[in-house]
Short mmCIF file of C-alpha atoms in Angstrom, two decimals:
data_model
loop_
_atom_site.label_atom_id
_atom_site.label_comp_id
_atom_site.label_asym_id
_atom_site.label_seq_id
_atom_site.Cartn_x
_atom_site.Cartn_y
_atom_site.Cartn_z
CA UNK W 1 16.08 -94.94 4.75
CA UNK W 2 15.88 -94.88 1.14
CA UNK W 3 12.67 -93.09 -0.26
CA UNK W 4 10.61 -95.64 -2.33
CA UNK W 5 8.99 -94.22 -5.99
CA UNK W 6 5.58 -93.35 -4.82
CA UNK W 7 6.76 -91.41 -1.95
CA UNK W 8 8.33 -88.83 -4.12
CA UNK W 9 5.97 -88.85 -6.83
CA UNK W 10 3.71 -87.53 -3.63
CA UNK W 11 6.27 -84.78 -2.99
CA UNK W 12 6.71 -83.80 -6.58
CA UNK W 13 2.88 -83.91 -6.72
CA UNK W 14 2.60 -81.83 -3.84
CA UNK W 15 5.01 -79.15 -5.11
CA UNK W 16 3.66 -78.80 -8.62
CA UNK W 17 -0.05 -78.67 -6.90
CA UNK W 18 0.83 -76.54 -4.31
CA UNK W 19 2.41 -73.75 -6.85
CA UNK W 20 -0.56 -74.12 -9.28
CA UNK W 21 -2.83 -73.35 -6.48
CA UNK W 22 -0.85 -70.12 -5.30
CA UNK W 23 -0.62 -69.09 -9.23
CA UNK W 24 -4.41 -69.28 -9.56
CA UNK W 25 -5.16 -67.36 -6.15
CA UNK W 26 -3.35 -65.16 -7.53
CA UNK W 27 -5.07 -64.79 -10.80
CA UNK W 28 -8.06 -64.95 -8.83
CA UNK W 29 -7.38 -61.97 -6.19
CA UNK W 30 -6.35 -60.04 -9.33
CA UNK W 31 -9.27 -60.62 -11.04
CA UNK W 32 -11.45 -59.04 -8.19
CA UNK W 33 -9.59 -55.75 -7.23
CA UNK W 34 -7.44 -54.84 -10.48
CA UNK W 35 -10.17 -56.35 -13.21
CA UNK W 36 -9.79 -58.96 -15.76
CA UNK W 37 -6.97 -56.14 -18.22
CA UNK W 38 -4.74 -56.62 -15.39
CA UNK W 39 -5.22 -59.82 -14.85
CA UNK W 40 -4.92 -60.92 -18.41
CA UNK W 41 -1.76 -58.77 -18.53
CA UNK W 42 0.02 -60.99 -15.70
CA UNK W 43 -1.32 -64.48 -16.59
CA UNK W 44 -1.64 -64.89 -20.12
CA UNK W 45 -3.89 -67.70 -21.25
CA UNK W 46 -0.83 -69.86 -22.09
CA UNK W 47 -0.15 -69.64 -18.65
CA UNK W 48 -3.71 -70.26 -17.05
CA UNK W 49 -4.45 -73.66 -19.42
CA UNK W 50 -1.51 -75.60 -18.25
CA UNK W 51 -2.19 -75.08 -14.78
CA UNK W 52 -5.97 -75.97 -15.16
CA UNK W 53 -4.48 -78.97 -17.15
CA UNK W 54 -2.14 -79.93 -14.59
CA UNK W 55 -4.32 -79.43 -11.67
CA UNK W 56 -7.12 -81.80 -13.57
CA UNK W 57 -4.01 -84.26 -13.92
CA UNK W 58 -3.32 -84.22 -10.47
CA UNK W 59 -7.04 -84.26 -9.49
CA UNK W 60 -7.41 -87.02 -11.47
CA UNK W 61 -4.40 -88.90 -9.85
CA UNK W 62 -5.19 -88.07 -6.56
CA UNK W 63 -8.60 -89.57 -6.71
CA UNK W 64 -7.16 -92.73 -8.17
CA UNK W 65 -4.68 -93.09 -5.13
CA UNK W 66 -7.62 -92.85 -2.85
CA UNK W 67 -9.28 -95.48 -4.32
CA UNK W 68 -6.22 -97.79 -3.86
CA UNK W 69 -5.85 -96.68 -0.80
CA UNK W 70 -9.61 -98.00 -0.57
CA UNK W 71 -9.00 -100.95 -2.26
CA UNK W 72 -5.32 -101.80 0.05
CA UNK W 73 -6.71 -100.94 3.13
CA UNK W 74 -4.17 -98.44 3.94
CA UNK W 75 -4.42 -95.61 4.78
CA UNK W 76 -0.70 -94.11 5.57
CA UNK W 77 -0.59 -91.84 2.93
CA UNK W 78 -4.49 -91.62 1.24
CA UNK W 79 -4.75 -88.71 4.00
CA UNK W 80 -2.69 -86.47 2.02
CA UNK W 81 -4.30 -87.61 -1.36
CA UNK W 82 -7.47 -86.55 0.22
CA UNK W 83 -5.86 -82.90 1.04
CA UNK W 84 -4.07 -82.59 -2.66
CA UNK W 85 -7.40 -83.56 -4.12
CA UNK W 86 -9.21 -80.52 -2.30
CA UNK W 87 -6.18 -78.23 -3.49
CA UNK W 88 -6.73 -79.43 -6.69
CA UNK W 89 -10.32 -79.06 -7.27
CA UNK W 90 -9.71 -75.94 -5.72
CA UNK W 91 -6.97 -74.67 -8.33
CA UNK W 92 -9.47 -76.38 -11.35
CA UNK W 93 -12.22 -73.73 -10.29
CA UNK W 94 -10.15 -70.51 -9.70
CA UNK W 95 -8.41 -71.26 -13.44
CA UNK W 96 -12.02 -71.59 -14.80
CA UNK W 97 -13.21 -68.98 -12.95
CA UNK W 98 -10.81 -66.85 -14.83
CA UNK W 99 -11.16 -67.92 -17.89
CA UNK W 100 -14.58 -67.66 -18.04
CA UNK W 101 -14.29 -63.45 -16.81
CA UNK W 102 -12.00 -62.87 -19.60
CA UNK W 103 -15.06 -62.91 -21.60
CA UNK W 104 -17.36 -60.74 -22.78
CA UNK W 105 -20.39 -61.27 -20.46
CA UNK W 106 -17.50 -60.91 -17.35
CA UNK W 107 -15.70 -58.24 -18.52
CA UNK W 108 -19.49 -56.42 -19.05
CA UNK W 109 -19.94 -57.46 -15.02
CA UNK W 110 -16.17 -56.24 -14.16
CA UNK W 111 -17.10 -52.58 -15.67
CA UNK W 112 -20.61 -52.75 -14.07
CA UNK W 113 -18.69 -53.09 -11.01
CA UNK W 114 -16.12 -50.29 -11.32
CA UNK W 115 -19.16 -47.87 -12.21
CA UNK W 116 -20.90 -48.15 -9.13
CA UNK W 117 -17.39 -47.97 -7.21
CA UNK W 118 -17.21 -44.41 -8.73
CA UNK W 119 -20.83 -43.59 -8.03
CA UNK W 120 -20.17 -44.29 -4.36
CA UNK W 121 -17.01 -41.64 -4.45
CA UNK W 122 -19.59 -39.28 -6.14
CA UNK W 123 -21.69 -39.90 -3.23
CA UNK W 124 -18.86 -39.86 -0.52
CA UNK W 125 -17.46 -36.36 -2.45
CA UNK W 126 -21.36 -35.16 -1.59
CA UNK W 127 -21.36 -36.14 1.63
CA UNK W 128 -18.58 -33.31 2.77
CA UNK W 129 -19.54 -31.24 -0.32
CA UNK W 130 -23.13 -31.40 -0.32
CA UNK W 131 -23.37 -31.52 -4.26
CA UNK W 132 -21.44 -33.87 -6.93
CA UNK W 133 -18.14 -33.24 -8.43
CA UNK W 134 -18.14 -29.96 -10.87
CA UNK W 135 -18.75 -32.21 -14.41
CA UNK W 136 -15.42 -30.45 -15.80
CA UNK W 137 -13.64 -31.58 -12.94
CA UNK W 138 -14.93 -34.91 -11.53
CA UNK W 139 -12.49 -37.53 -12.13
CA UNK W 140 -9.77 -34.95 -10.53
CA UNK W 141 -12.08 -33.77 -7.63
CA UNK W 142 -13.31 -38.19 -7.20
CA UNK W 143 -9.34 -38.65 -7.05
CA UNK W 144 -8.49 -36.05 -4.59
CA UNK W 145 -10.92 -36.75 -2.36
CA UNK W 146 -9.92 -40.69 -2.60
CA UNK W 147 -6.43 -38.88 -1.08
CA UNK W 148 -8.14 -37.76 1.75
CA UNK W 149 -10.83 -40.79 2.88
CA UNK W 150 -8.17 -43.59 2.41
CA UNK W 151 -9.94 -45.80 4.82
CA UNK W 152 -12.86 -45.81 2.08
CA UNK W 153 -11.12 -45.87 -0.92
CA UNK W 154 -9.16 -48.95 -1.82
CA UNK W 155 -5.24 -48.31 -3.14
CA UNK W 156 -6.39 -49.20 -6.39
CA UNK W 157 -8.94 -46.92 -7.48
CA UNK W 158 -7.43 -45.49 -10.10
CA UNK W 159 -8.36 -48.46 -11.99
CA UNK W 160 -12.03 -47.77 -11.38
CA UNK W 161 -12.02 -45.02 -14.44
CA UNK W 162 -10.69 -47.77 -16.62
CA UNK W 163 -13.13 -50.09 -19.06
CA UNK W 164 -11.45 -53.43 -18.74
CA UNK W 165 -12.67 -54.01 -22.47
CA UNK W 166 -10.28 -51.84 -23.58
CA UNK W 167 -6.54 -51.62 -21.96
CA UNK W 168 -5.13 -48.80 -22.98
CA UNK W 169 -5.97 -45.15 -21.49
CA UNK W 170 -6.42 -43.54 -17.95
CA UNK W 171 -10.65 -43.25 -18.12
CA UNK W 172 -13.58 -44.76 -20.36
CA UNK W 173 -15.83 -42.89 -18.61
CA UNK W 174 -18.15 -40.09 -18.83
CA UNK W 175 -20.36 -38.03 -16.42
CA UNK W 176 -23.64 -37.02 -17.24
CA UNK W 177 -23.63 -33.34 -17.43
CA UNK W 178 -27.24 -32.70 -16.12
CA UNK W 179 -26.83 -34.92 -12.68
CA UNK W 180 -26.98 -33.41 -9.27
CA UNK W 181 -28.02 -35.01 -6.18
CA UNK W 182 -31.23 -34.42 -6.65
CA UNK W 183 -31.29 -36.40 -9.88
CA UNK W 184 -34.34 -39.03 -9.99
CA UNK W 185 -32.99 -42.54 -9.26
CA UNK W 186 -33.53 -43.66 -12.93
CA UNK W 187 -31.64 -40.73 -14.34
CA UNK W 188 -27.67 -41.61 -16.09
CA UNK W 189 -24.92 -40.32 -14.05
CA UNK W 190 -21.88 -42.40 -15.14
CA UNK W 191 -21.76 -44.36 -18.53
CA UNK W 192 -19.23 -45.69 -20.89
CA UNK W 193 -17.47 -43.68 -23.34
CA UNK W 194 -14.15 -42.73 -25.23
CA UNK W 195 -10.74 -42.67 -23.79
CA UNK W 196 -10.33 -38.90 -21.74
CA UNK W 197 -10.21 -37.41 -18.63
CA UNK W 198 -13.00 -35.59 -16.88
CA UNK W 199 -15.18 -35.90 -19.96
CA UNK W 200 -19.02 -34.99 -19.90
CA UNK W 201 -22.28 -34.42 -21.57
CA UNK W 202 -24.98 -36.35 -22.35
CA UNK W 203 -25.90 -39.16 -24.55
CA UNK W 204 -23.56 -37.88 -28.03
CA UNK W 205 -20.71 -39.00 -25.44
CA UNK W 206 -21.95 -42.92 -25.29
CA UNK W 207 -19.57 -45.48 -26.78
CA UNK W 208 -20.44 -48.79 -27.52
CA UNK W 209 -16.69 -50.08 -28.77
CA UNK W 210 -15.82 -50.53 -24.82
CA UNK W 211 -17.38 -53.76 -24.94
CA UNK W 212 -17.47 -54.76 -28.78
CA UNK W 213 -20.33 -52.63 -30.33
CA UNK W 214 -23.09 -54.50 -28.30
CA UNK W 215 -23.84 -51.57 -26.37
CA UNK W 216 -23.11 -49.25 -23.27
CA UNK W 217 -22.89 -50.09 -19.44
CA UNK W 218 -24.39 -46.75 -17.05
CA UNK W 219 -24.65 -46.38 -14.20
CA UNK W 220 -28.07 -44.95 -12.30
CA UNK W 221 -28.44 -42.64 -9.67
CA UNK W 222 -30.43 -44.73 -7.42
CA UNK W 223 -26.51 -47.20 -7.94
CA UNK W 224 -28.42 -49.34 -10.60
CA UNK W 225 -25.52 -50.86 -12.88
CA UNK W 226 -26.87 -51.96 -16.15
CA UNK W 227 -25.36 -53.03 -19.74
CA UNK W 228 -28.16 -51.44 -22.39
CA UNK W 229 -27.81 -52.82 -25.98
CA UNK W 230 -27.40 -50.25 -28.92
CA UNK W 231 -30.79 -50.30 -29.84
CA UNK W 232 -32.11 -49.29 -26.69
CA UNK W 233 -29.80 -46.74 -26.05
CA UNK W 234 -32.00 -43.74 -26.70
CA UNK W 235 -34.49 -44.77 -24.23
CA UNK W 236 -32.20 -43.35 -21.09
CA UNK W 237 -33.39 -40.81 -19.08
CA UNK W 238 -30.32 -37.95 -18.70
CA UNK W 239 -32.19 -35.11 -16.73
#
């Protein structure tokens, strides 16, 4: 039996959808565990905008086939309209969703993120160790012990030293010197800074070009995450 036109236009539908939706779950899943550089690096923004365009296409198509289907009576094949209008609306809101982290304010809640992943290591390192990482040592002693306590640590933790507003380097961060775990909750521990490994010190160390010259994201001891514009830098507490 000879397929009739609107038959495979639902196939062809159905395969394009299907693939934009796996593409942006992708993009998605990134997003969360690797950070909006690594995203950015696999699905480039000329990818992302015609799926979100195609996927609003076929959202838009779908909903017009229920409605005939509505209008007809018949529902043989509004069922899987129904389904390819989910997926759709589905696909719409992970490609905006990324869009919308590979700005500033996102990328500022991505680094925010990856700050208080390393102040938990500092806090598991303690826990067997009964102080924090040596300062000239910590991002060697955080990754060593990430070795060890694999069923804590997630496979990509490496990525936690990086600054996703910058792409380039192995750590934007910086420990403050005068921390122990003793520290009052409202004292700095980690904080943005330049490109280096185990770097630490105090406040000279702060660098505001990780997320555009607006200011610096720390990191508290009591695991308070918090972006702190330039001008209100010199308020922190470091000891």
């Amino acid at each position: 039996m000879q397929k009739t036109p609107s038959k495979i236009l639902l196939i062809i539908n159905t395969i394009i959808v299907m693939s934009c939706f796996v593409m942006s779950w992708n993009m998605v899943d990134l997003l969360s565990t690797k950070g909006i550089s690594i995203a950015l690096t696999t699905y480039k923004d000329l990818l992302v905008c015609p799926i979100l365009v195609i996927s609003c296409i076929s959202a838009v198509f779908g909903f017009a086939m229920i409605l005939i289907g509505f209008a007809k009576k018949t529902t043989r094949q509004m069922y899987f309209y129904i389904v390819l209008l989910l997926i759709s609306t589905v696909t719409i809101r992970n490609s905006l969703c990324f869009l919308n982290n590979s700005s500033f304010p996102d990328t500022n809640v991505t680094c925010q993120v990856r700050l208080r992943r390393l102040l938990e290591a500092m806090y598991d390192y303690s826990a067997v160790n009964k102080t924090f990482p040596c300062a000239d040592q910590w991002c060697d002693l955080l990754i060593e012990r990430s070795k060890v306590n694999k069923d804590v640590y997630p496979e990509y933790f490496n990525y936690s030293f990086v600054c996703p507003g910058r792409n380039k380097g192995r750590c934007h961060y910086a420990l403050n010197q005068n921390v122990t775990i003793h520290s009052d909750g409202d004292v700095v521990c980690l904080f943005d800074s330049k490109e280096g490994w185990n770097l630490y010190g105090g406040k000279e160390l702060l660098d505001c070009d990780n997320h555009e010259g607006k200011g610096c994201n720390v990191v508290f001891v009591n695991g308070k995450s918090l972006f702190i514009e330039k001008d209100k830098l010199d308020d922190l507490k470091w000891q």
